[in-house]
mmCIF file of C-alpha atoms in Angstrom:
data_model
loop_
_atom_site.group_PDB
_atom_site.id
_atom_site.type_symbol
_atom_site.label_atom_id
_atom_site.label_comp_id
_atom_site.label_asym_id
_atom_site.label_seq_id
_atom_site.Cartn_x
_atom_site.Cartn_y
_atom_site.Cartn_z
ATOM 1 C CA SER A 1320 132.649 86.799 101.729
ATOM 2 C CA GLN A 1321 132.544 87.810 98.106
ATOM 3 C CA THR A 1322 132.238 91.416 97.015
ATOM 4 C CA ILE A 1323 132.032 93.129 93.644
ATOM 5 C CA HIS A 1324 133.309 96.625 93.023
ATOM 6 C CA GLN A 1325 132.401 98.763 90.062
ATOM 7 C CA TRP A 1326 133.549 102.291 89.302
ATOM 8 C CA PRO A 1327 132.995 105.074 88.665
ATOM 9 C CA ALA A 1328 129.399 105.470 89.872
ATOM 10 C CA THR A 1329 128.626 108.245 87.403
ATOM 11 C CA LEU A 1330 130.403 109.483 84.319
ATOM 12 C CA VAL A 1331 129.732 112.241 81.810
ATOM 13 C CA GLN A 1332 131.775 111.969 78.640
ATOM 14 C CA PRO A 1333 131.755 113.870 75.334
ATOM 15 C CA VAL A 1334 130.966 112.144 72.064
ATOM 16 C CA GLY A 1335 134.100 110.694 70.515
ATOM 17 C CA SER A 1336 135.988 110.322 73.785
ATOM 18 C CA PRO A 1337 137.310 106.953 75.048
ATOM 19 C CA LEU A 1338 135.752 104.923 77.831
ATOM 20 C CA SER A 1339 137.075 102.541 80.452
ATOM 21 C CA LEU A 1340 134.863 101.039 83.146
ATOM 22 C CA GLU A 1341 136.380 98.638 85.627
ATOM 23 C CA CYS A 1342 134.903 95.837 87.684
ATOM 24 C CA THR A 1343 136.674 93.679 90.232
ATOM 25 C CA VAL A 1344 135.517 90.762 92.350
ATOM 26 C CA GLU A 1345 136.993 89.771 95.698
ATOM 27 C CA GLY A 1346 136.706 86.608 97.738
ATOM 28 C CA THR A 1347 136.339 84.082 94.950
ATOM 29 C CA SER A 1348 138.370 82.602 92.135
ATOM 30 C CA ASN A 1349 137.591 81.852 88.501
ATOM 31 C CA PRO A 1350 134.217 83.616 88.486
ATOM 32 C CA ASN A 1351 132.063 84.060 85.411
ATOM 33 C CA LEU A 1352 131.924 87.808 84.718
ATOM 34 C CA TYR A 1353 129.289 89.796 82.838
ATOM 35 C CA TRP A 1354 128.665 93.315 81.511
ATOM 36 C CA TYR A 1355 125.057 94.460 81.100
ATOM 37 C CA ARG A 1356 123.595 97.739 79.858
ATOM 38 C CA GLN A 1357 120.245 99.098 80.916
ATOM 39 C CA ALA A 1358 118.614 101.975 79.055
ATOM 40 C CA ALA A 1359 116.295 104.219 81.081
ATOM 41 C CA GLY A 1360 113.211 102.289 82.144
ATOM 42 C CA ARG A 1361 114.247 99.251 80.165
ATOM 43 C CA GLY A 1362 115.456 95.715 80.732
ATOM 44 C CA LEU A 1363 118.921 94.229 81.021
ATOM 45 C CA GLN A 1364 120.889 93.796 77.816
ATOM 46 C CA LEU A 1365 123.835 91.400 78.029
ATOM 47 C CA LEU A 1366 126.874 92.923 76.317
ATOM 48 C CA PHE A 1367 129.781 90.600 77.138
ATOM 49 C CA TYR A 1368 130.598 87.679 79.354
ATOM 50 C CA SER A 1369 133.773 85.861 80.293
ATOM 51 C CA VAL A 1370 134.351 82.395 81.742
ATOM 52 C CA GLY A 1371 138.110 82.854 82.158
ATOM 53 C CA ILE A 1372 141.127 85.118 81.669
ATOM 54 C CA GLY A 1373 141.320 86.351 78.100
ATOM 55 C CA GLN A 1374 138.028 84.636 77.159
ATOM 56 C CA ILE A 1375 135.397 87.126 76.010
ATOM 57 C CA SER A 1376 132.041 86.377 74.425
ATOM 58 C CA SER A 1377 130.216 89.228 72.734
ATOM 59 C CA GLU A 1378 126.445 89.158 72.640
ATOM 60 C CA VAL A 1379 125.681 92.136 70.419
ATOM 61 C CA PRO A 1380 127.762 93.962 67.806
ATOM 62 C CA GLN A 1381 128.456 97.482 68.989
ATOM 63 C CA ASN A 1382 130.896 100.244 69.709
ATOM 64 C CA LEU A 1383 132.173 98.595 72.896
ATOM 65 C CA SER A 1384 134.747 95.958 73.782
ATOM 66 C CA ALA A 1385 135.616 94.009 76.912
ATOM 67 C CA SER A 1386 138.782 92.540 78.348
ATOM 68 C CA ARG A 1387 139.693 90.306 81.267
ATOM 69 C CA PRO A 1388 143.370 90.848 82.016
ATOM 70 C CA GLN A 1389 143.201 89.134 85.422
ATOM 71 C CA ASP A 1390 141.001 86.440 86.946
ATOM 72 C CA ARG A 1391 138.838 88.855 88.928
ATOM 73 C CA GLN A 1392 139.018 91.963 86.741
ATOM 74 C CA PHE A 1393 136.670 92.802 83.910
ATOM 75 C CA ILE A 1394 136.990 96.000 81.851
ATOM 76 C CA LEU A 1395 134.515 97.591 79.448
ATOM 77 C CA SER A 1396 136.017 99.958 76.884
ATOM 78 C CA SER A 1397 135.293 102.104 73.907
ATOM 79 C CA LYS A 1398 137.663 104.014 71.629
ATOM 80 C CA LYS A 1399 135.062 106.591 70.617
ATOM 81 C CA LEU A 1400 131.775 107.013 72.474
ATOM 82 C CA LEU A 1401 128.480 107.580 70.685
ATOM 83 C CA LEU A 1402 125.388 109.283 72.090
ATOM 84 C CA SER A 1403 123.650 105.906 71.982
ATOM 85 C CA ASP A 1404 126.202 104.496 74.433
ATOM 86 C CA SER A 1405 124.507 106.384 77.265
ATOM 87 C CA GLY A 1406 122.966 104.121 79.867
ATOM 88 C CA PHE A 1407 123.370 102.312 83.155
ATOM 89 C CA TYR A 1408 126.188 99.761 82.981
ATOM 90 C CA LEU A 1409 126.175 96.833 85.344
ATOM 91 C CA CYS A 1410 128.891 94.327 86.060
ATOM 92 C CA ALA A 1411 127.970 90.960 87.557
ATOM 93 C CA TRP A 1412 129.678 87.756 88.638
ATOM 94 C CA ARG A 1413 128.576 84.181 89.161
ATOM 95 C CA ARG A 1414 130.251 81.026 90.349
ATOM 96 C CA GLY A 1415 131.137 78.934 87.344
ATOM 97 C CA ARG A 1416 129.680 75.444 86.840
ATOM 98 C CA ALA A 1417 126.994 75.881 89.435
ATOM 99 C CA ASN A 1418 123.393 76.880 89.681
ATOM 100 C CA TYR A 1419 123.773 80.228 91.309
ATOM 101 C CA GLY A 1420 122.388 83.599 90.360
ATOM 102 C CA TYR A 1421 124.402 86.637 89.510
ATOM 103 C CA THR A 1422 125.618 89.166 92.020
ATOM 104 C CA PHE A 1423 125.496 92.609 90.474
ATOM 105 C CA GLY A 1424 127.675 95.612 91.132
ATOM 106 C CA SER A 1425 126.201 98.996 91.974
ATOM 107 C CA GLY A 1426 126.379 100.203 88.382
ATOM 108 C CA THR A 1427 127.843 103.113 86.428
ATOM 109 C CA ARG A 1428 125.533 105.716 84.965
ATOM 110 C CA LEU A 1429 127.158 106.917 81.744
ATOM 111 C CA THR A 1430 125.905 110.031 79.982
ATOM 112 C CA VAL A 1431 127.433 110.827 76.618
ATOM 113 C CA VAL A 1432 126.993 114.481 75.682
ATOM 114 C CA GLY B 63 115.944 80.174 70.863
ATOM 115 C CA GLU B 64 116.256 81.089 74.493
ATOM 116 C CA ASN B 65 113.509 83.407 75.674
ATOM 117 C CA VAL B 66 111.900 84.509 78.930
ATOM 118 C CA GLU B 67 108.633 86.436 78.830
ATOM 119 C CA GLN B 68 107.445 88.413 81.835
ATOM 120 C CA HIS B 69 104.023 89.879 82.635
ATOM 121 C CA PRO B 70 102.759 92.386 83.513
ATOM 122 C CA SER B 71 105.173 95.179 82.628
ATOM 123 C CA THR B 72 103.625 97.424 85.295
ATOM 124 C CA LEU B 73 101.622 96.507 88.385
ATOM 125 C CA SER B 74 100.003 98.715 90.994
ATOM 126 C CA VAL B 75 98.559 97.198 94.171
ATOM 127 C CA GLN B 76 97.137 98.572 97.407
ATOM 128 C CA GLU B 77 99.423 98.312 100.405
ATOM 129 C CA GLY B 78 98.672 95.088 102.232
ATOM 130 C CA ASP B 79 97.376 93.292 99.152
ATOM 131 C CA SER B 80 99.254 90.583 97.237
ATOM 132 C CA ALA B 81 101.207 90.981 94.005
ATOM 133 C CA VAL B 82 101.872 88.271 91.441
ATOM 134 C CA ILE B 83 104.342 88.430 88.563
ATOM 135 C CA LYS B 84 104.415 85.670 85.974
ATOM 136 C CA CYS B 85 107.105 84.414 83.614
ATOM 137 C CA THR B 86 107.354 81.755 80.939
ATOM 138 C CA TYR B 87 110.472 80.210 79.465
ATOM 139 C CA SER B 88 111.091 78.472 76.190
ATOM 140 C CA ASP B 89 113.775 75.842 76.826
ATOM 141 C CA SER B 90 112.615 72.799 78.763
ATOM 142 C CA ALA B 91 116.257 72.166 79.769
ATOM 143 C CA SER B 92 116.211 75.227 82.038
ATOM 144 C CA ASN B 93 116.928 74.234 85.608
ATOM 145 C CA TYR B 94 117.463 77.412 87.619
ATOM 146 C CA PHE B 95 115.125 80.397 88.033
ATOM 147 C CA PRO B 96 116.228 83.459 90.031
ATOM 148 C CA TRP B 97 114.238 86.617 90.773
ATOM 149 C CA TYR B 98 115.817 90.050 91.145
ATOM 150 C CA LYS B 99 114.616 93.305 92.677
ATOM 151 C CA GLN B 100 116.040 96.573 91.365
ATOM 152 C CA GLU B 101 115.519 99.800 93.256
ATOM 153 C CA LEU B 102 115.979 103.141 91.537
ATOM 154 C CA GLY B 103 119.594 103.847 90.631
ATOM 155 C CA LYS B 104 120.897 100.574 92.029
ATOM 156 C CA GLY B 105 121.990 97.208 90.670
ATOM 157 C CA PRO B 106 119.524 94.291 90.782
ATOM 158 C CA GLN B 107 119.566 92.196 93.951
ATOM 159 C CA LEU B 108 118.753 88.496 94.089
ATOM 160 C CA ILE B 109 115.696 88.029 96.317
ATOM 161 C CA ILE B 110 114.768 84.388 95.796
ATOM 162 C CA ASP B 111 115.530 81.531 93.450
ATOM 163 C CA ILE B 112 114.191 78.082 92.683
ATOM 164 C CA ARG B 113 115.701 75.021 91.092
ATOM 165 C CA SER B 114 113.883 72.663 88.780
ATOM 166 C CA ASN B 115 113.628 69.847 91.315
ATOM 167 C CA VAL B 116 111.374 71.989 93.533
ATOM 168 C CA GLY B 117 107.827 73.212 92.876
ATOM 169 C CA GLU B 118 107.623 76.022 95.426
ATOM 170 C CA LYS B 119 109.893 78.002 97.706
ATOM 171 C CA LYS B 120 109.020 80.573 100.362
ATOM 172 C CA ASP B 121 110.965 83.205 102.216
ATOM 173 C CA GLN B 122 108.832 85.254 104.591
ATOM 174 C CA ARG B 123 106.468 87.359 102.432
ATOM 175 C CA ILE B 124 107.806 86.216 99.080
ATOM 176 C CA ALA B 125 107.306 82.890 97.355
ATOM 177 C CA VAL B 126 108.101 81.461 93.956
ATOM 178 C CA THR B 127 106.257 78.645 92.205
ATOM 179 C CA LEU B 128 107.456 76.582 89.261
ATOM 180 C CA ASN B 129 105.375 74.555 86.815
ATOM 181 C CA LYS B 130 107.854 72.634 84.684
ATOM 182 C CA THR B 131 105.199 71.053 82.505
ATOM 183 C CA ALA B 132 103.777 74.410 81.472
ATOM 184 C CA LYS B 133 107.177 76.136 81.650
ATOM 185 C CA HIS B 134 105.782 78.819 83.934
ATOM 186 C CA PHE B 135 107.144 80.345 87.113
ATOM 187 C CA SER B 136 105.721 83.092 89.285
ATOM 188 C CA LEU B 137 106.687 85.452 92.090
ATOM 189 C CA HIS B 138 104.157 86.062 94.853
ATOM 190 C CA ILE B 139 104.508 88.909 97.344
ATOM 191 C CA THR B 140 102.012 88.939 100.202
ATOM 192 C CA GLU B 141 101.133 91.782 102.593
ATOM 193 C CA THR B 142 102.849 94.285 100.317
ATOM 194 C CA GLN B 143 104.635 97.243 101.849
ATOM 195 C CA PRO B 144 105.861 100.557 100.373
ATOM 196 C CA GLU B 145 109.439 99.262 100.310
ATOM 197 C CA ASP B 146 108.349 96.534 97.895
ATOM 198 C CA SER B 147 108.038 99.204 95.184
ATOM 199 C CA ALA B 148 110.752 98.428 92.623
ATOM 200 C CA VAL B 149 111.367 96.763 89.282
ATOM 201 C CA TYR B 150 111.371 92.958 89.442
ATOM 202 C CA PHE B 151 113.112 90.711 86.923
ATOM 203 C CA CYS B 152 112.646 87.000 86.458
ATOM 204 C CA ALA B 153 115.360 84.926 84.815
ATOM 205 C CA ALA B 154 116.158 81.416 83.672
ATOM 206 C CA ARG B 155 119.414 79.567 83.286
ATOM 207 C CA TYR B 156 119.764 76.962 80.637
ATOM 208 C CA SER B 157 121.653 73.920 81.780
ATOM 209 C CA SER B 158 124.350 74.159 79.131
ATOM 210 C CA ALA B 159 124.754 77.920 79.215
ATOM 211 C CA SER B 160 127.099 80.245 81.083
ATOM 212 C CA LYS B 161 124.544 83.043 81.010
ATOM 213 C CA ILE B 162 121.155 83.722 82.543
ATOM 214 C CA ILE B 163 118.312 85.015 80.370
ATOM 215 C CA PHE B 164 116.278 87.825 81.927
ATOM 216 C CA GLY B 165 112.667 88.801 81.473
ATOM 217 C CA SER B 166 111.836 92.370 80.504
ATOM 218 C CA GLY B 167 110.946 93.454 84.050
ATOM 219 C CA THR B 168 107.850 94.460 86.021
ATOM 220 C CA ARG B 169 107.542 97.865 87.660
ATOM 221 C CA LEU B 170 105.663 97.270 90.907
ATOM 222 C CA SER B 171 104.101 100.237 92.696
ATOM 223 C CA ILE B 172 102.524 99.947 96.135
ATOM 224 C CA ARG B 173 99.727 102.456 96.765
ATOM 225 C CA PRO B 174 99.427 103.734 100.353
#
């Protein structure tokens, strides 16, 4: 069966520090991968998605970047965090070329102080 | 452009009563409509989905209906229980897209 792992679960970082959040998927190949951010009490904002290794689509201009160094690994990064980067970050995967929904990871709660 | 609208934003129902959440979508080429439930501090979980060749789908106490002509789809929860309290998101996938567009969410509270 397929599983998605996301870590860390919580993170407190000072303003100006770097960020690296990692997401990995097991049990499937060539998945579509997604990073979402959710502000407190708000909806899901799509940040990046990837349909293959090295292929990254950015949905909103911001202080973050994403990379996909391996087929089942998706990384969200920042060189210098801002207070506004605080939020709940969710990774998700979906089978490509098929009508399936996303499977979400358990999320990372990031607090920038 | 692509858009999914969801109503209401908050919903409070008495335990045992039914709850209905409604969504509309803008692109008539949409062909897949999932619903997600998000409990506090957790990632959203897929609870039911429907494809455009079907008008209704049921799974125990939850059902989803789709009206392609009106571009509406709805989630129905019957005999609500306290564990149904959560935020629910509707979504639509456009046939040519790699991404799913989410509604803004409905916070459902079940009153004992």
